[in-house]
């Protein structure tokens, strides 16, 4: 018998010793060990499992101590048959399992259909390029500061405050901190009775759905949108209106007529990351007023805009108390802590509080107090700023790398910040297949069909995020992704070898470029112009209002165009072979990849002066 | 203007400084401070509020730092009018409040009616005699051990385990600890997939109600019983069968016919503390099998019997997987932590897990891991034993004091342990009134009408518990309670002064007692006999099987009967005046209180031998 008695799960959270112990107990109780048979020696099992021998020794010792195994001198370890006999009830239950199983299922009132959600591999951190949105990067956790807050919350006086069960009251210290430190960031002023702590944003959504929704209440939700909210509303039997999202957020039109409730994610729309424009916010509030509808504003990660200032929350510009605002502390404080809050009219909070009492009483008070200390010590503000900086760096890096390397393979939905991008790939690629292939190459990207309720999900869109990938992996990850797309699509971008057009060299190369203004479009859909001045200067302008400018130098060397920007293209020297096909100038890097395609539309003013 | 600008709430959980700050900000934002008026000096406000001056100084300083107050040199502190101007939105919302309020209420689907629950005063610990069940006595919290477990759970590797959001998976380490350390105590064997962690027992109840109950499912619940479960079931529209509780627990009879679900608290019935007998457990399971009904076993505080061994949980003797078991860690680990669990067939757990995901995702994982360490370090077992000992001591003390001092005012429901007693007082007393009067004298007892769904609530019953009162206060508390009952009832127990019957002295006293066996009944309804032997010995036997025995000495001194037991009556010397009325011997203590009433039924065997 050379096969191992047990197998370890590489993804298990248990340490090896606990895992060995757990698996052995399971195997013993299930009777899968041959009776009276000697167990493999610790040395042998350690070899089979690929673990240190001492790990097995300790696990074995624990099993002996607990009576699962018997040690017979000079003979070895055996399963203690008695332990199995003492637990016959356990065995007999197993045999009845299948028939009971069917009985149980009949009893459920409206069983929940399992979601077709994307499941991030639990060992995502072992992938070199985890472009996965929302996975917690533990290296960013404020360990020292959270420990400090925990220590404070473990003081005798504090324990006395939080240990008792309050029935329905939250920690007043946390309410005060949220009221004075977090809400003003979003422009929201609230009194304590307008705030309720929840077990994550999810519970706020659940409470509101239970309170306000039944089969008579039409609810508008974003399409694509947050699947668990759709599931919640469906469970309540609500007629749903799937409202499309454009570059300004949820569309506001007559399709909303008759809706009593509208669920939106204005800061960074889930899943497209589009920020709702100020104009659209006002339209939405006006429409809600016209229909006497209420709005649920899910501000799950606040608004972190890198390209513009954040907009105020809907609730802060709502003069009619129509908006129920909800958010959470998970952006800074691990999602595993499950700390969220909602802000609404006192009547809503009061009713939600009564319901919450029946569901969980209240979120754990030790965590409430710890978070309150964390906030009151200023750590929250510090870390929010810190994360903002880190995510900005990563997000900008991702956007730039996609733009530089994959300009001809992808388009991006317009986004001003956040931690993800919504990307459209080549028409002929089914992203589900691409994502599987990508995973094989160490790249994780998220397919998006589960965000759609209707059959409108585009086959070639995907989501790509930066919460889990370090800055220094992003560029290489995008390079790998380009190779993947190139390998999989039949609409391959031309390479230097395959491209049409004349290879420009010598004088022709200079003439084609010098004193020209080159027109292009970036991957996020904005125009871009580059003036190539005769003095060797470059002036680059991108965006509809030229909001992103850069300058640089160019020269010709070895028949290649050399270009170096101050910031663009990482400030590195780019070396390009140039082809011309009609009006179109094409740049290829030294590996033959097409990097840019320009139209030389007008001569630069510098050229005019020269004439 | 001598009236204080603000008032402090003695029941607030905030410290004084935070409270002053909070109230000042509220007053500032609401505009209740006269504009441009100088604030009272810190000395004056401290005097008005009765707090230390430094407390006010610090609160003022904070308000200055935050911009609410302005400090003008040599003049004092003023409200910063600018802060009010910057927040006009806040003011304008307040004026619309009342009209919005009505609008909101119309929107709620099935608003919850507020319960008529007993509300323990938040400052209950300031009462000298808090005979209140279930209030958390922070002096019993395992501070050092919980801190140790917290510290371990704050290790880098651990944070990596719990910080992320798992969607629906619990901490495998906690599951394993519950499976191997807690459930075996209750005789329950379970596999990991049969266990779900919940945000307190309350969430387990909610999940099960949502899964298994709708308006077509008749549910039997105990009467009297747990009000929040009744509320939960009523919210689901279930027809309820209110099943009476007798001295063996919930009654099992044809009233249960047609019920698909039965909710019980077998360990210590809520609220009567009666333990379900083994025979009744088997009857209940047989009845459930006959009707194909399911059982919810709420084992909220496990079973802590001081008079007998604990019974196995219903789930452990259930061979048909009909029992959904739930309990929590709050007995040892503060209720404020909200950590519970349920054990049921994998199908039920699987479905409950899907629902839990929509409600809260999962209970906070940092607390799960901390509790897992607490358990794995053996602290849970140690503290459970420790608490068992403490509560046993208190519970026995309460029971004995009630029996000694209030024998003629109260009867107790039969209980074998737990932390409370169900007590019936004088017929003419309405406990709601008694509880109010008791509170005025520093005694807290709990009225019980909210435990009844029907109008059967006895007016003169109440609940009295030991979780919040130290052992050394119990006897004095019962003495005070006796005085209260004596003052309030019109059926006053006779005192030495008012009692009928001859005051026995001299030879008559000796003759009435010596060589007699005295028959009595104790306050928990069991018989009691005392043999008064001629040699000065006493032999006492109490209980239906004489299970509680004691011996002692008696003598006569100063015309009083002196009695000293080894254990009974605190082993102290009792000095009694004796009256005889017909067959009845009455003992009065030196304050004139009636302590015992015996019938001298037979001569003792010692007396026979003497003849």
Coordinates of C-alpha atoms in Angstrom, one line a residue, chain A residues 13-14 21-22 25-26 30 86-87 89-90 93-94 96-97 100-101 103-105 107-109 111-114 117 125 136 138 141 143 146-147 150 154-157 159-165 172-173 176 179-180 189-192 194 199 202-203 206 210-214 216-217 226 228 231-232 235-236 260 292-294 315 318-322 324 334-338 345-348 351 354-355 357-367, chain B residues 13-14 21-22 25-26 30 86-87 89-90 93-94 96-97 100-101 103-105 107-109 111-112 114 117 125 136 138 141 143 146-147 150 154-157 159-165 172-173 176 179-180 189-192 194 199 202-203 206 210-214 216-217 226 228 231-232 235-236 260 292-294 315 318-322 324 334-338 345-348 351 354-355 357-367 369:
Chain A
X13 CA -6.0 27.6 6.6
X14 CA -5.0 25.1 9.2
X21 CA -4.8 15.6 13.1
X22 CA -8.1 16.7 11.6
X25 CA -9.7 11.9 13.0
X26 CA -12.1 12.1 10.1
X30 CA -15.4 7.3 9.1
X86 CA -18.3 4.6 21.8
X87 CA -19.7 6.7 19.0
X89 CA -24.6 7.1 17.0
X90 CA -22.3 8.9 14.7
X93 CA -26.5 8.6 11.4
X94 CA -24.3 8.6 8.3
X96 CA -29.4 7.5 7.0
X97 CA -28.0 10.6 5.5
X100 CA -32.9 12.5 5.5
X101 CA -31.3 14.8 3.0
X103 CA -36.7 15.2 3.6
X104 CA -34.9 18.3 4.6
X105 CA -35.0 19.8 1.2
X107 CA -39.0 21.7 4.2
X108 CA -37.1 24.8 2.9
X109 CA -39.3 27.8 2.2
X111 CA -34.5 27.7 -1.2
X112 CA -31.9 30.1 -2.5
X113 CA -30.4 29.3 -5.9
X114 CA -26.7 29.3 -5.7
X117 CA -20.6 34.1 -9.1
X125 CA -1.8 35.3 -3.7
X136 CA -7.6 41.7 0.6
X138 CA -2.8 41.7 3.9
X141 CA -3.3 45.9 6.8
X143 CA -1.2 45.7 11.9
X146 CA -5.0 47.8 14.9
X147 CA -3.1 46.0 17.6
X150 CA -7.3 46.3 20.2
X154 CA -9.2 45.3 26.0
X155 CA -8.9 47.6 29.0
X156 CA -11.0 46.7 32.0
X157 CA -13.2 49.7 31.7
X159 CA -14.5 45.4 28.5
X160 CA -17.1 46.5 31.0
X161 CA -18.6 48.7 28.2
X162 CA -18.7 46.2 25.5
X163 CA -19.0 42.8 27.1
X164 CA -22.6 43.1 28.0
X165 CA -25.4 42.6 25.5
X172 CA -21.8 55.4 21.1
X173 CA -18.1 56.0 20.7
X176 CA -19.5 59.5 17.3
X179 CA -20.4 60.9 12.6
X180 CA -17.4 63.2 13.0
X189 CA -24.0 65.5 8.3
X190 CA -25.9 63.1 10.6
X191 CA -27.1 63.0 14.2
X192 CA -26.4 59.8 16.2
X194 CA -29.5 58.6 12.0
X199 CA -22.4 43.5 10.0
X202 CA -24.4 43.4 3.2
X203 CA -26.5 43.6 6.4
X206 CA -30.6 43.1 3.8
X210 CA -36.6 43.6 4.4
X211 CA -38.0 46.9 5.5
X212 CA -39.0 48.5 2.2
X213 CA -39.4 45.8 -0.4
X214 CA -42.0 43.2 -1.2
X216 CA -45.5 45.2 -4.8
X217 CA -42.5 47.4 -4.9
X226 CA -24.1 43.9 -7.8
X228 CA -26.1 39.8 -4.2
X231 CA -30.5 38.1 -5.3
X232 CA -31.8 39.9 -2.1
X235 CA -35.9 36.8 -2.7
X236 CA -38.3 39.5 -1.6
X260 CA -40.4 53.1 -5.7
X292 CA -41.6 60.0 -4.9
X293 CA -39.1 57.1 -5.0
X294 CA -36.4 56.4 -2.4
X315 CA -27.3 61.8 0.6
X318 CA -30.5 65.2 -1.0
X319 CA -32.7 67.8 0.6
X320 CA -35.7 65.5 0.9
X321 CA -34.3 62.7 3.0
X322 CA -34.8 60.2 0.2
X324 CA -30.4 55.7 2.5
X334 CA -10.1 44.1 6.8
X335 CA -13.4 42.9 5.3
X336 CA -13.2 39.9 7.6
X337 CA -14.2 42.3 10.5
X338 CA -17.6 42.9 8.9
X345 CA -33.8 59.3 8.4
X346 CA -34.3 58.4 12.1
X347 CA -37.5 56.6 11.3
X348 CA -35.7 54.2 9.0
X351 CA -37.2 50.4 12.3
X354 CA -35.8 46.7 15.7
X355 CA -35.3 44.3 12.8
X357 CA -32.3 43.0 17.0
X358 CA -34.3 40.0 15.8
X359 CA -31.6 39.0 13.3
X360 CA -28.3 39.4 15.3
X361 CA -29.1 41.8 18.2
X362 CA -26.2 44.0 17.2
X363 CA -22.7 43.7 15.6
X364 CA -20.1 42.5 18.0
X365 CA -19.3 45.4 20.4
X366 CA -15.7 44.6 21.0
X367 CA -15.0 45.2 17.3
Chain B
X13 CA -22.0 54.8 28.2
X14 CA -19.8 57.8 27.2
X21 CA -18.3 67.4 24.2
X22 CA -21.1 65.6 22.5
X25 CA -21.7 70.0 19.9
X26 CA -25.4 69.2 19.7
X30 CA -29.0 73.1 17.1
X86 CA -20.9 76.1 7.1
X87 CA -23.5 73.5 7.9
X89 CA -27.9 71.9 5.2
X90 CA -28.0 70.3 8.6
X93 CA -33.2 69.2 7.2
X94 CA -34.3 69.4 10.8
X96 CA -38.6 69.1 7.5
X97 CA -38.2 66.2 9.8
X100 CA -40.8 63.2 6.2
X101 CA -41.3 61.0 9.3
X103 CA -43.9 59.5 4.8
X104 CA -41.3 57.0 5.9
X105 CA -43.6 55.1 8.1
X107 CA -43.2 52.7 3.3
X108 CA -42.4 50.0 5.9
X109 CA -43.5 46.5 5.0
X111 CA -43.4 47.3 10.8
X112 CA -42.3 45.5 13.9
X114 CA -42.0 47.1 19.9
X117 CA -40.0 43.5 27.3
X125 CA -24.6 47.4 38.7
X136 CA -23.1 40.3 32.4
X138 CA -17.8 41.9 34.1
X141 CA -14.8 38.0 32.4
X143 CA -9.7 39.3 30.9
X146 CA -9.1 36.7 26.4
X147 CA -6.2 39.2 25.9
X150 CA -6.6 38.3 21.1
X154 CA -3.3 39.5 15.9
X155 CA -0.2 37.7 14.7
X156 CA 0.7 38.4 11.1
X157 CA -0.2 34.9 9.9
X159 CA -4.4 38.3 10.3
X160 CA -3.8 37.0 6.9
X161 CA -6.2 34.2 7.7
X162 CA -9.1 36.3 9.0
X163 CA -8.7 39.7 7.3
X164 CA -10.0 38.7 4.0
X165 CA -13.7 38.2 3.3
X172 CA -12.0 26.1 10.3
X173 CA -10.1 26.4 13.5
X176 CA -12.8 22.3 14.9
X179 CA -16.6 20.2 17.3
X180 CA -14.0 18.7 19.6
X189 CA -21.0 14.4 17.6
X190 CA -20.8 16.5 14.5
X191 CA -18.8 16.8 11.3
X192 CA -17.5 20.2 10.2
X194 CA -22.9 20.2 10.3
X199 CA -23.9 36.2 15.2
X202 CA -30.3 35.0 17.8
X203 CA -29.0 34.7 14.3
X206 CA -33.5 33.9 12.6
X210 CA -36.5 32.1 7.6
X211 CA -35.6 28.7 6.2
X212 CA -38.4 26.6 7.7
X213 CA -41.3 28.8 8.6
X214 CA -44.0 30.5 6.7
X216 CA -48.4 27.4 6.4
X217 CA -46.2 26.0 9.2
X226 CA -38.7 33.3 24.8
X228 CA -38.0 37.2 20.7
X231 CA -41.8 37.7 17.6
X232 CA -39.6 36.1 14.9
X235 CA -43.2 38.0 11.7
X236 CA -43.1 34.9 9.5
X260 CA -44.3 20.9 11.9
X292 CA -42.7 14.0 11.3
X293 CA -42.0 17.3 13.0
X294 CA -38.7 19.1 13.5
X315 CA -29.7 16.3 19.4
X318 CA -32.0 12.1 18.3
X319 CA -31.5 9.2 15.8
X320 CA -33.5 10.8 13.0
X321 CA -31.7 14.1 12.5
X322 CA -34.8 16.0 13.5
X324 CA -31.5 21.6 15.0
X334 CA -19.2 38.2 26.8
X335 CA -22.6 38.3 25.1
X336 CA -21.3 41.5 23.4
X337 CA -19.1 39.4 21.3
X338 CA -22.1 37.7 19.6
X345 CA -28.0 18.1 9.1
X346 CA -25.6 19.3 6.4
X347 CA -28.5 20.2 4.1
X348 CA -29.8 22.6 6.7
X351 CA -29.0 26.3 3.2
X354 CA -26.4 30.6 1.7
X355 CA -29.0 32.7 3.6
X357 CA -24.3 35.1 3.1
X358 CA -27.1 37.4 2.0
X359 CA -27.6 38.7 5.5
X360 CA -24.1 39.3 6.9
X361 CA -21.8 37.2 4.8
X362 CA -20.3 35.6 7.9
X363 CA -19.7 36.5 11.6
X364 CA -16.5 38.6 12.0
X365 CA -13.5 36.3 11.5
X366 CA -11.2 38.0 13.9
X367 CA -13.5 37.1 16.7
X369 CA -10.1 33.1 15.4

